[in-house]
mmCIF file of C-alpha atoms in Angstrom:
data_model
loop_
_atom_site.group_PDB
_atom_site.id
_atom_site.type_symbol
_atom_site.label_atom_id
_atom_site.label_comp_id
_atom_site.label_asym_id
_atom_site.label_seq_id
_atom_site.Cartn_x
_atom_site.Cartn_y
_atom_site.Cartn_z
ATOM 1 C CA UNK A 1 0.000 0.000 0.000
ATOM 2 C CA UNK A 2 1.041 3.579 -0.639
ATOM 3 C CA UNK A 3 0.917 4.380 3.081
ATOM 4 C CA UNK A 4 3.578 1.774 3.880
ATOM 5 C CA UNK A 5 5.703 2.915 0.930
ATOM 6 C CA UNK A 6 5.519 6.512 2.125
ATOM 7 C CA UNK A 7 6.584 5.431 5.597
ATOM 8 C CA UNK A 8 9.470 3.397 4.218
ATOM 9 C CA UNK A 9 10.868 6.352 2.257
ATOM 10 C CA UNK A 10 10.107 8.724 5.185
ATOM 11 C CA UNK A 11 7.826 10.974 3.166
ATOM 12 C CA UNK A 12 5.199 10.259 5.824
ATOM 13 C CA UNK A 13 6.192 9.853 9.475
ATOM 14 C CA UNK A 14 3.264 9.714 11.916
ATOM 15 C CA UNK A 15 4.494 10.166 15.469
ATOM 16 C CA UNK A 16 1.361 9.758 17.575
ATOM 17 C CA UNK A 17 -2.226 8.574 17.377
ATOM 18 C CA UNK A 18 -3.826 11.736 15.931
ATOM 19 C CA UNK A 19 -1.117 12.136 13.279
ATOM 20 C CA UNK A 20 -1.493 8.442 12.383
ATOM 21 C CA UNK A 21 -5.257 8.744 11.920
ATOM 22 C CA UNK A 22 -4.848 11.989 9.945
ATOM 23 C CA UNK A 23 -2.331 10.329 7.643
ATOM 24 C CA UNK A 24 -4.590 7.322 7.139
ATOM 25 C CA UNK A 25 -7.563 9.549 6.360
ATOM 26 C CA UNK A 26 -5.512 11.537 3.856
ATOM 27 C CA UNK A 27 -4.830 8.225 2.078
ATOM 28 C CA UNK A 28 -8.497 7.255 2.173
ATOM 29 C CA UNK A 29 -7.930 4.504 4.757
ATOM 30 C CA UNK A 30 -10.500 4.048 7.502
ATOM 31 C CA UNK A 31 -9.248 3.699 11.074
ATOM 32 C CA UNK A 32 -11.048 0.364 11.303
ATOM 33 C CA UNK A 33 -8.268 -1.077 9.135
ATOM 34 C CA UNK A 34 -5.680 -0.495 11.869
ATOM 35 C CA UNK A 35 -5.616 -4.229 12.581
ATOM 36 C CA UNK A 36 -4.754 -5.082 8.978
ATOM 37 C CA UNK A 37 -2.168 -2.319 8.947
ATOM 38 C CA UNK A 38 -0.601 -3.558 12.183
ATOM 39 C CA UNK A 39 -0.239 -7.085 10.781
ATOM 40 C CA UNK A 40 1.289 -5.655 7.613
ATOM 41 C CA UNK A 41 3.780 -3.432 9.444
ATOM 42 C CA UNK A 42 5.039 -6.389 11.458
ATOM 43 C CA UNK A 43 6.811 -7.622 8.317
ATOM 44 C CA UNK A 44 9.017 -4.510 8.075
ATOM 45 C CA UNK A 45 11.670 -4.314 10.773
ATOM 46 C CA UNK A 46 12.516 -0.699 9.873
ATOM 47 C CA UNK A 47 8.907 0.269 10.656
ATOM 48 C CA UNK A 48 8.944 -1.254 14.123
ATOM 49 C CA UNK A 49 8.153 2.125 15.696
ATOM 50 C CA UNK A 50 5.050 2.428 13.524
ATOM 51 C CA UNK A 51 3.968 -1.106 14.396
ATOM 52 C CA UNK A 52 4.185 -0.212 18.090
ATOM 53 C CA UNK A 53 2.240 2.997 17.482
ATOM 54 C CA UNK A 54 -0.480 1.173 15.550
ATOM 55 C CA UNK A 55 -0.819 -1.524 18.210
ATOM 56 C CA UNK A 56 -1.000 1.162 20.885
ATOM 57 C CA UNK A 57 -3.732 2.950 18.961
ATOM 58 C CA UNK A 58 -5.751 -0.266 18.661
ATOM 59 C CA UNK A 59 -5.496 -0.884 22.410
ATOM 60 C CA UNK A 60 -6.350 2.707 23.323
ATOM 61 C CA UNK A 61 -9.310 2.923 20.971
ATOM 62 C CA UNK A 62 -10.656 -0.427 22.169
ATOM 63 C CA UNK A 63 -10.325 0.717 25.780
ATOM 64 C CA UNK A 64 -12.060 3.980 24.885
ATOM 65 C CA UNK A 65 -15.045 2.109 23.444
ATOM 66 C CA UNK A 66 -15.349 0.073 26.640
ATOM 67 C CA UNK A 67 -14.905 3.163 28.815
ATOM 68 C CA UNK A 68 -17.816 4.897 27.090
ATOM 69 C CA UNK A 69 -20.219 2.128 28.048
ATOM 70 C CA UNK A 70 -18.650 1.816 31.488
ATOM 71 C CA UNK A 71 -19.035 5.481 32.408
ATOM 72 C CA UNK A 72 -22.678 5.688 31.279
ATOM 73 C CA UNK A 73 -23.901 3.834 34.366
ATOM 74 C CA UNK A 74 -21.836 5.808 36.882
ATOM 75 C CA UNK A 75 -23.577 8.342 39.103
ATOM 76 C CA UNK A 76 -22.247 11.871 39.458
ATOM 77 C CA UNK A 77 -21.221 11.183 43.046
ATOM 78 C CA UNK A 78 -19.057 8.216 42.061
ATOM 79 C CA UNK A 79 -17.542 9.679 38.910
ATOM 80 C CA UNK A 80 -13.997 10.376 40.106
ATOM 81 C CA UNK A 81 -13.536 7.088 41.934
ATOM 82 C CA UNK A 82 -15.041 5.155 39.005
ATOM 83 C CA UNK A 83 -12.593 6.766 36.568
ATOM 84 C CA UNK A 84 -9.723 6.052 38.957
ATOM 85 C CA UNK A 85 -10.876 2.436 39.222
ATOM 86 C CA UNK A 86 -10.971 2.078 35.432
ATOM 87 C CA UNK A 87 -7.453 3.498 35.128
ATOM 88 C CA UNK A 88 -6.245 1.108 37.817
ATOM 89 C CA UNK A 89 -7.754 -1.846 35.977
ATOM 90 C CA UNK A 90 -6.248 -0.623 32.722
ATOM 91 C CA UNK A 91 -2.711 0.344 33.742
ATOM 92 C CA UNK A 92 -1.939 -0.937 37.250
ATOM 93 C CA UNK A 93 -0.171 -4.285 37.515
ATOM 94 C CA UNK A 94 1.017 -4.457 41.116
ATOM 95 C CA UNK A 95 -1.778 -6.708 42.378
ATOM 96 C CA UNK A 96 -5.447 -7.471 41.598
ATOM 97 C CA UNK A 97 -7.467 -4.256 41.573
ATOM 98 C CA UNK A 98 -10.510 -4.120 43.831
ATOM 99 C CA UNK A 99 -12.935 -1.192 43.792
ATOM 100 C CA UNK A 100 -13.938 -1.726 47.418
ATOM 101 C CA UNK A 101 -10.304 -1.564 48.445
ATOM 102 C CA UNK A 102 -10.025 1.751 46.630
ATOM 103 C CA UNK A 103 -12.981 2.977 48.654
ATOM 104 C CA UNK A 104 -11.299 1.837 51.859
ATOM 105 C CA UNK A 105 -8.058 3.624 50.966
ATOM 106 C CA UNK A 106 -10.016 6.793 50.279
ATOM 107 C CA UNK A 107 -12.003 6.471 53.489
ATOM 108 C CA UNK A 108 -8.848 6.098 55.556
ATOM 109 C CA UNK A 109 -7.378 9.312 54.147
ATOM 110 C CA UNK A 110 -6.682 11.997 56.719
ATOM 111 C CA UNK A 111 -8.317 14.887 54.895
ATOM 112 C CA UNK A 112 -11.745 13.332 54.412
ATOM 113 C CA UNK A 113 -14.920 14.855 55.769
ATOM 114 C CA UNK A 114 -17.539 12.769 57.553
ATOM 115 C CA UNK A 115 -20.019 13.466 54.796
ATOM 116 C CA UNK A 116 -17.623 12.135 52.172
ATOM 117 C CA UNK A 117 -16.908 9.008 54.214
ATOM 118 C CA UNK A 118 -20.621 8.363 54.626
ATOM 119 C CA UNK A 119 -21.001 8.551 50.838
ATOM 120 C CA UNK A 120 -18.257 5.966 50.472
ATOM 121 C CA UNK A 121 -20.039 3.710 52.949
ATOM 122 C CA UNK A 122 -23.220 3.947 50.885
ATOM 123 C CA UNK A 123 -21.274 3.120 47.718
ATOM 124 C CA UNK A 124 -19.598 0.144 49.353
ATOM 125 C CA UNK A 125 -22.879 -1.193 50.725
ATOM 126 C CA UNK A 126 -24.819 -0.702 47.497
ATOM 127 C CA UNK A 127 -22.444 -2.436 45.133
ATOM 128 C CA UNK A 128 -22.851 -0.894 41.694
ATOM 129 C CA UNK A 129 -21.993 -2.190 38.234
ATOM 130 C CA UNK A 130 -18.735 -0.323 37.775
ATOM 131 C CA UNK A 131 -17.338 -1.892 40.957
ATOM 132 C CA UNK A 132 -17.478 -5.322 39.342
ATOM 133 C CA UNK A 133 -14.828 -4.400 36.781
ATOM 134 C CA UNK A 134 -11.466 -6.102 37.262
ATOM 135 C CA UNK A 135 -8.203 -5.957 35.346
ATOM 136 C CA UNK A 136 -8.815 -9.437 33.990
ATOM 137 C CA UNK A 137 -12.340 -8.687 32.780
ATOM 138 C CA UNK A 138 -11.309 -5.333 31.306
ATOM 139 C CA UNK A 139 -8.465 -6.800 29.285
ATOM 140 C CA UNK A 140 -10.715 -9.619 28.116
ATOM 141 C CA UNK A 141 -13.122 -6.964 26.823
ATOM 142 C CA UNK A 142 -10.254 -5.047 25.188
ATOM 143 C CA UNK A 143 -9.118 -8.206 23.388
ATOM 144 C CA UNK A 144 -12.659 -8.903 22.214
ATOM 145 C CA UNK A 145 -13.137 -5.306 21.065
ATOM 146 C CA UNK A 146 -9.811 -5.301 19.200
ATOM 147 C CA UNK A 147 -10.884 -8.454 17.380
ATOM 148 C CA UNK A 148 -14.442 -7.397 16.578
ATOM 149 C CA UNK A 149 -13.760 -3.767 15.660
ATOM 150 C CA UNK A 150 -10.233 -3.842 14.227
ATOM 151 C CA UNK A 151 -9.925 -7.557 13.354
ATOM 152 C CA UNK A 152 -6.696 -7.719 15.342
ATOM 153 C CA UNK A 153 -5.625 -10.602 17.552
ATOM 154 C CA UNK A 154 -4.225 -9.052 20.712
ATOM 155 C CA UNK A 155 -2.245 -11.789 22.441
ATOM 156 C CA UNK A 156 -1.938 -9.979 25.761
ATOM 157 C CA UNK A 157 -3.907 -10.540 28.945
ATOM 158 C CA UNK A 158 -2.753 -7.463 30.830
ATOM 159 C CA UNK A 159 -0.789 -4.259 30.729
ATOM 160 C CA UNK A 160 2.425 -6.006 31.766
ATOM 161 C CA UNK A 161 2.300 -8.271 28.716
ATOM 162 C CA UNK A 162 1.523 -5.281 26.501
ATOM 163 C CA UNK A 163 4.556 -3.404 27.821
ATOM 164 C CA UNK A 164 6.793 -6.422 27.252
ATOM 165 C CA UNK A 165 5.407 -7.223 23.793
ATOM 166 C CA UNK A 166 5.129 -3.761 22.274
ATOM 167 C CA UNK A 167 7.541 -1.767 24.477
ATOM 168 C CA UNK A 168 4.870 0.814 25.231
ATOM 169 C CA UNK A 169 5.684 3.295 28.020
ATOM 170 C CA UNK A 170 2.810 3.411 30.473
ATOM 171 C CA UNK A 171 3.060 7.144 31.064
ATOM 172 C CA UNK A 172 2.632 7.854 27.349
ATOM 173 C CA UNK A 173 -0.238 5.358 27.225
ATOM 174 C CA UNK A 174 -1.904 7.093 30.167
ATOM 175 C CA UNK A 175 -1.518 10.502 28.538
ATOM 176 C CA UNK A 176 -2.931 9.324 25.214
ATOM 177 C CA UNK A 177 -5.853 7.574 26.875
ATOM 178 C CA UNK A 178 -6.765 10.621 28.969
ATOM 179 C CA UNK A 179 -6.723 12.789 25.854
ATOM 180 C CA UNK A 180 -9.010 10.323 24.087
ATOM 181 C CA UNK A 181 -11.602 10.120 26.867
ATOM 182 C CA UNK A 182 -11.437 13.745 28.022
ATOM 183 C CA UNK A 183 -10.022 13.338 31.523
ATOM 184 C CA UNK A 184 -7.535 15.632 33.246
ATOM 185 C CA UNK A 185 -5.446 14.012 35.969
ATOM 186 C CA UNK A 186 -3.053 15.278 38.601
ATOM 187 C CA UNK A 187 0.524 15.858 37.485
ATOM 188 C CA UNK A 188 2.633 13.567 39.664
ATOM 189 C CA UNK A 189 4.743 10.430 39.529
ATOM 190 C CA UNK A 190 2.500 7.381 39.169
ATOM 191 C CA UNK A 191 3.805 4.049 40.419
ATOM 192 C CA UNK A 192 2.116 1.572 38.094
ATOM 193 C CA UNK A 193 3.673 -1.484 39.735
ATOM 194 C CA UNK A 194 3.200 -0.714 43.417
ATOM 195 C CA UNK A 195 2.396 -3.808 45.468
ATOM 196 C CA UNK A 196 1.227 -1.924 48.545
ATOM 197 C CA UNK A 197 -1.333 0.553 47.221
ATOM 198 C CA UNK A 198 -3.278 1.385 44.100
ATOM 199 C CA UNK A 199 -1.887 3.747 41.499
ATOM 200 C CA UNK A 200 -4.894 6.040 40.982
ATOM 201 C CA UNK A 201 -7.253 7.550 43.541
ATOM 202 C CA UNK A 202 -10.163 9.929 43.262
ATOM 203 C CA UNK A 203 -7.916 12.898 44.133
ATOM 204 C CA UNK A 204 -5.966 12.271 40.933
ATOM 205 C CA UNK A 205 -9.019 12.950 38.758
ATOM 206 C CA UNK A 206 -9.118 16.729 38.408
ATOM 207 C CA UNK A 207 -11.543 17.336 35.581
ATOM 208 C CA UNK A 208 -13.690 15.741 32.901
ATOM 209 C CA UNK A 209 -14.155 17.718 29.706
ATOM 210 C CA UNK A 210 -16.208 17.092 26.554
ATOM 211 C CA UNK A 211 -14.580 16.081 23.299
ATOM 212 C CA UNK A 212 -16.311 17.688 20.336
ATOM 213 C CA UNK A 213 -15.652 16.332 16.869
ATOM 214 C CA UNK A 214 -15.643 18.908 14.126
ATOM 215 C CA UNK A 215 -14.341 19.465 10.621
ATOM 216 C CA UNK A 216 -11.936 22.360 10.216
ATOM 217 C CA UNK A 217 -12.619 24.682 7.266
ATOM 218 C CA UNK A 218 -10.029 24.444 4.522
ATOM 219 C CA UNK A 219 -8.565 27.216 2.398
ATOM 220 C CA UNK A 220 -9.014 25.362 -0.889
ATOM 221 C CA UNK A 221 -6.908 27.696 -3.056
ATOM 222 C CA UNK A 222 -4.029 27.588 -0.598
ATOM 223 C CA UNK A 223 -4.264 23.793 -0.407
ATOM 224 C CA UNK A 224 -4.107 23.583 -4.205
ATOM 225 C CA UNK A 225 -0.987 25.744 -4.283
ATOM 226 C CA UNK A 226 0.547 23.679 -1.483
ATOM 227 C CA UNK A 227 -0.090 20.299 -3.119
ATOM 228 C CA UNK A 228 1.119 21.580 -6.497
ATOM 229 C CA UNK A 229 4.254 22.883 -4.811
ATOM 230 C CA UNK A 230 4.840 19.505 -3.192
ATOM 231 C CA UNK A 231 4.488 17.820 -6.581
ATOM 232 C CA UNK A 232 7.040 20.210 -8.096
ATOM 233 C CA UNK A 233 9.448 19.524 -5.242
ATOM 234 C CA UNK A 234 9.137 15.770 -5.769
ATOM 235 C CA UNK A 235 9.921 16.315 -9.447
ATOM 236 C CA UNK A 236 13.093 18.160 -8.434
ATOM 237 C CA UNK A 237 11.955 21.697 -9.301
ATOM 238 C CA UNK A 238 12.791 23.241 -5.947
ATOM 239 C CA UNK A 239 12.570 26.871 -7.099
ATOM 240 C CA UNK A 240 9.119 26.481 -8.642
ATOM 241 C CA UNK A 241 7.940 24.502 -5.642
ATOM 242 C CA UNK A 242 9.298 27.177 -3.308
ATOM 243 C CA UNK A 243 7.359 29.924 -5.107
ATOM 244 C CA UNK A 244 4.131 27.918 -4.970
ATOM 245 C CA UNK A 245 4.558 27.176 -1.267
ATOM 246 C CA UNK A 246 5.203 30.874 -0.573
ATOM 247 C CA UNK A 247 2.012 31.736 -2.449
ATOM 248 C CA UNK A 248 0.149 29.173 -0.362
ATOM 249 C CA UNK A 249 1.597 30.756 2.784
ATOM 250 C CA UNK A 250 0.341 34.204 1.765
ATOM 251 C CA UNK A 251 -3.153 32.852 1.144
ATOM 252 C CA UNK A 252 -3.164 30.975 4.446
ATOM 253 C CA UNK A 253 -2.184 34.136 6.308
ATOM 254 C CA UNK A 254 -5.069 35.993 4.673
ATOM 255 C CA UNK A 255 -7.601 33.256 5.477
ATOM 256 C CA UNK A 256 -6.532 32.043 8.925
ATOM 257 C CA UNK A 257 -4.510 34.893 10.363
ATOM 258 C CA UNK A 258 -0.998 34.585 11.787
ATOM 259 C CA UNK A 259 -1.524 31.467 13.956
ATOM 260 C CA UNK A 260 -2.775 28.199 12.495
ATOM 261 C CA UNK A 261 -1.488 24.600 12.212
ATOM 262 C CA UNK A 262 -1.512 24.738 8.404
ATOM 263 C CA UNK A 263 0.646 27.873 8.465
ATOM 264 C CA UNK A 264 3.096 26.018 10.705
ATOM 265 C CA UNK A 265 3.132 23.143 8.223
ATOM 266 C CA UNK A 266 3.754 25.543 5.352
ATOM 267 C CA UNK A 267 6.582 27.342 7.147
ATOM 268 C CA UNK A 268 8.133 23.998 8.036
ATOM 269 C CA UNK A 269 8.303 23.027 4.372
ATOM 270 C CA UNK A 270 9.731 26.433 3.414
ATOM 271 C CA UNK A 271 12.456 26.034 6.035
ATOM 272 C CA UNK A 272 13.359 22.610 4.671
ATOM 273 C CA UNK A 273 13.438 23.933 1.114
ATOM 274 C CA UNK A 274 15.793 26.714 2.162
ATOM 275 C CA UNK A 275 18.005 24.123 3.815
ATOM 276 C CA UNK A 276 18.006 21.969 0.668
ATOM 277 C CA UNK A 277 18.850 25.012 -1.450
ATOM 278 C CA UNK A 278 21.749 25.730 0.950
ATOM 279 C CA UNK A 279 20.274 28.982 2.205
ATOM 280 C CA UNK A 280 21.022 28.067 5.802
ATOM 281 C CA UNK A 281 20.375 31.483 7.361
ATOM 282 C CA UNK A 282 16.807 31.666 6.055
ATOM 283 C CA UNK A 283 16.297 28.001 6.897
ATOM 284 C CA UNK A 284 17.169 28.593 10.549
ATOM 285 C CA UNK A 285 15.076 31.784 10.695
ATOM 286 C CA UNK A 286 12.011 30.066 9.279
ATOM 287 C CA UNK A 287 12.511 27.031 11.487
ATOM 288 C CA UNK A 288 12.706 29.212 14.585
ATOM 289 C CA UNK A 289 9.381 30.761 13.570
ATOM 290 C CA UNK A 290 8.011 27.243 13.174
ATOM 291 C CA UNK A 291 9.097 26.305 16.694
ATOM 292 C CA UNK A 292 7.508 29.390 18.263
ATOM 293 C CA UNK A 293 4.254 28.970 16.363
ATOM 294 C CA UNK A 294 4.095 25.227 16.923
ATOM 295 C CA UNK A 295 4.442 25.730 20.675
ATOM 296 C CA UNK A 296 1.437 28.040 20.674
ATOM 297 C CA UNK A 297 -0.708 26.188 18.166
ATOM 298 C CA UNK A 298 0.080 22.531 18.889
ATOM 299 C CA UNK A 299 1.425 22.675 22.440
ATOM 300 C CA UNK A 300 4.832 22.251 24.012
ATOM 301 C CA UNK A 301 4.549 18.449 24.238
ATOM 302 C CA UNK A 302 3.235 17.849 20.722
ATOM 303 C CA UNK A 303 5.344 15.494 18.560
ATOM 304 C CA UNK A 304 5.579 18.086 15.788
ATOM 305 C CA UNK A 305 6.975 20.656 18.214
ATOM 306 C CA UNK A 306 9.591 18.181 19.420
ATOM 307 C CA UNK A 307 10.518 17.359 15.817
ATOM 308 C CA UNK A 308 10.824 21.077 15.050
ATOM 309 C CA UNK A 309 13.214 21.537 17.953
ATOM 310 C CA UNK A 310 15.321 18.692 16.569
ATOM 311 C CA UNK A 311 15.428 20.375 13.154
ATOM 312 C CA UNK A 312 16.613 23.657 14.694
ATOM 313 C CA UNK A 313 19.369 21.876 16.588
ATOM 314 C CA UNK A 314 20.525 20.015 13.458
ATOM 315 C CA UNK A 315 20.510 23.049 11.169
#
């Protein structure tokens, strides 16, 4: 497939879940084919990083589907502890996770009011559906969801096996999952393998925010100039491609204003063209603009921002 070919010649390098799905959509590939893609990428040793990313995306999306159904039956009073319990079942591997034990740990906290402790007693006495979730049952559901939705055989029965098989860092997995489900957690060191206490508690759940899907408006003329410029560059006509990309940049500035992800993308290509044409001063100047804009538009911890910092250091 063209996607794999592009990845092999580094013309397309997705670095995280959103960039992977965007790249697939640009190729006309539905995300449901992630399982097929993951099996295909396993054959290419040089694309091992992409295989890990694809497997991670399958696991995270499967867990997200299960989380949606799980959270529907949770009352407002139990929301934070239910989310913490789900995260424990998903990522904690120290010992079997028990929701009632989580309640006990919360109840024994020093800074708990009597009213809060009475609520916990009510929750513990009236066992609710979300309390029945265990790590084993959750991962069984994730495996079933990965098979039914993505047609992928996930040969892992827990997070520990996933880490060993796919070399996935748990902190990155936690961050990606929270972004997918719209949960903000406390910034601290999480001990995912503690054998004395659970990893997540209700205090760690700071906020729940809605995720709204929308389609961004496109500047069609600018996109046409940009794609034509890319085609010229691939043909070897760097000067013509450079002029077309600059024209696209002017149109993007008129349509979107000074700050927009597509402007960052355009500036990034201009910087690379300057570098290829051995105009190193302009290349560094443009790349520094890219870094500043990418920090504001994409965020300081976005993969594109990190890649832009690397480019500045190399040039």
